[in-house]
């Protein structure tokens, strides 16, 4: 019987061309596929959670693979480590649900970037940190880092040649610690764009050197232009520390930045397959991507419909399409059923979110539903 195995993978990336299979050099994925196939005596292809770049290290990358071999899941890591090179080690192995995917499950990724900031380099630090002899002002970098925390369009901090469609990500925490001559930048986020962490580090270094004032980082973020940000810091200073997968959806998901503000009630996705999405404010140029991104995320989390309301301008219309999803006016019966899911406390929270008639005379909020066109729900 086929089963899916989850691996926690650590590696020194110095001698590898990143995670993903390539023609120009040896990769972590290539080595894992080869050694797993040899161990289990069947073709194996792993799926990695984070496709780290050439030279990037990891303490807790995640990968899965399918196998029909009867070997106990928790013993695979021990057996596999016997054949792996010393710079790759599997920290644990366990069986997971057959449809569990490491890149589709909600998680918080944590990266660390290390800078050795002293007059003369130390040979023992050369593989795992970036050496900078110019004194860096930690307090100024911390102030600059505060502008990056939250949900934003990080296009300025993404390699220009990247073909990703949506450059919005959420950075939950960004801390900078000083331990002797070592500076440790720690990034915790929902996901990261290509070279995003390394470009943020390069930009913060410019602040630390006095080239940029801390407030300029907010201007770089708003510009959505890679040319405005600093250099891409070298790969060797970067380590993927770990990935924390979400066990339960938070009741509310909320975002408020200079470009948009919204609330999503998620507590009824699992039981009622319904999410509630209320947009309080959004710039016109961000509207379509904001709606599509959050509807899609709700469906990924298990919703079969999303109750919608634009509290600012009433921009939803019957028949509008956002990717695979279509907007339809909600019927009185559908509205009653949706509202019936809400607890009294949740209804009170919703009322607080909605605009006051005194503040917005003549504006009536209309409710809509977003449904998946591919599931025959229309």
PDB file of C-alpha atoms in Angstrom, residues 11-31 50-57 61 87-88 161 194-195 198 235:
ATOM      1  CA  UNK A  11      21.984  20.544   4.941  1.00  0.00           C
ATOM      2  CA  UNK A  12      25.067  22.643   4.409  1.00  0.00           C
ATOM      3  CA  UNK A  13      24.384  24.203   1.019  1.00  0.00           C
ATOM      4  CA  UNK A  14      27.995  25.179   0.285  1.00  0.00           C
ATOM      5  CA  UNK A  15      28.650  22.393  -2.239  1.00  0.00           C
ATOM      6  CA  UNK A  16      25.194  22.292  -3.846  1.00  0.00           C
ATOM      7  CA  UNK A  17      23.406  24.209  -6.610  1.00  0.00           C
ATOM      8  CA  UNK A  18      20.364  24.701  -4.423  1.00  0.00           C
ATOM      9  CA  UNK A  19      17.456  22.364  -3.743  1.00  0.00           C
ATOM     10  CA  UNK A  20      15.789  21.922  -7.131  1.00  0.00           C
ATOM     11  CA  UNK A  21      17.019  19.555  -9.849  1.00  0.00           C
ATOM     12  CA  UNK A  22      19.312  21.298 -12.339  1.00  0.00           C
ATOM     13  CA  UNK A  23      21.537  20.381 -15.253  1.00  0.00           C
ATOM     14  CA  UNK A  24      24.522  22.438 -14.160  1.00  0.00           C
ATOM     15  CA  UNK A  25      25.372  20.825 -10.837  1.00  0.00           C
ATOM     16  CA  UNK A  26      24.438  18.554  -7.939  1.00  0.00           C
ATOM     17  CA  UNK A  27      21.368  19.554  -5.896  1.00  0.00           C
ATOM     18  CA  UNK A  28      19.827  18.447  -2.600  1.00  0.00           C
ATOM     19  CA  UNK A  29      16.749  17.065  -4.387  1.00  0.00           C
ATOM     20  CA  UNK A  30      18.940  14.990  -6.714  1.00  0.00           C
ATOM     21  CA  UNK A  31      20.856  13.405  -3.843  1.00  0.00           C
ATOM     22  CA  UNK A  50      11.249  25.465   0.006  1.00  0.00           C
ATOM     23  CA  UNK A  51      13.443  25.473  -3.097  1.00  0.00           C
ATOM     24  CA  UNK A  52      16.471  27.099  -1.524  1.00  0.00           C
ATOM     25  CA  UNK A  53      19.060  28.709  -3.815  1.00  0.00           C
ATOM     26  CA  UNK A  54      22.618  27.653  -4.504  1.00  0.00           C
ATOM     27  CA  UNK A  55      24.727  28.022  -1.365  1.00  0.00           C
ATOM     28  CA  UNK A  56      21.781  28.476   1.036  1.00  0.00           C
ATOM     29  CA  UNK A  57      21.727  26.255   4.131  1.00  0.00           C
ATOM     30  CA  UNK A  61      13.410  22.196   5.250  1.00  0.00           C
ATOM     31  CA  UNK A  87      26.547  17.663   4.656  1.00  0.00           C
ATOM     32  CA  UNK A  88      22.933  16.358   4.391  1.00  0.00           C
ATOM     33  CA  UNK A 161      13.416  38.241 -13.571  1.00  0.00           C
ATOM     34  CA  UNK A 194      12.819  34.727  -4.957  1.00  0.00           C
ATOM     35  CA  UNK A 195      15.820  36.335  -3.167  1.00  0.00           C
ATOM     36  CA  UNK A 198      18.709  38.470   0.759  1.00  0.00           C
ATOM     37  CA  UNK A 235      23.657  33.205  -0.274  1.00  0.00           C
TER      38      UNK A 235
END
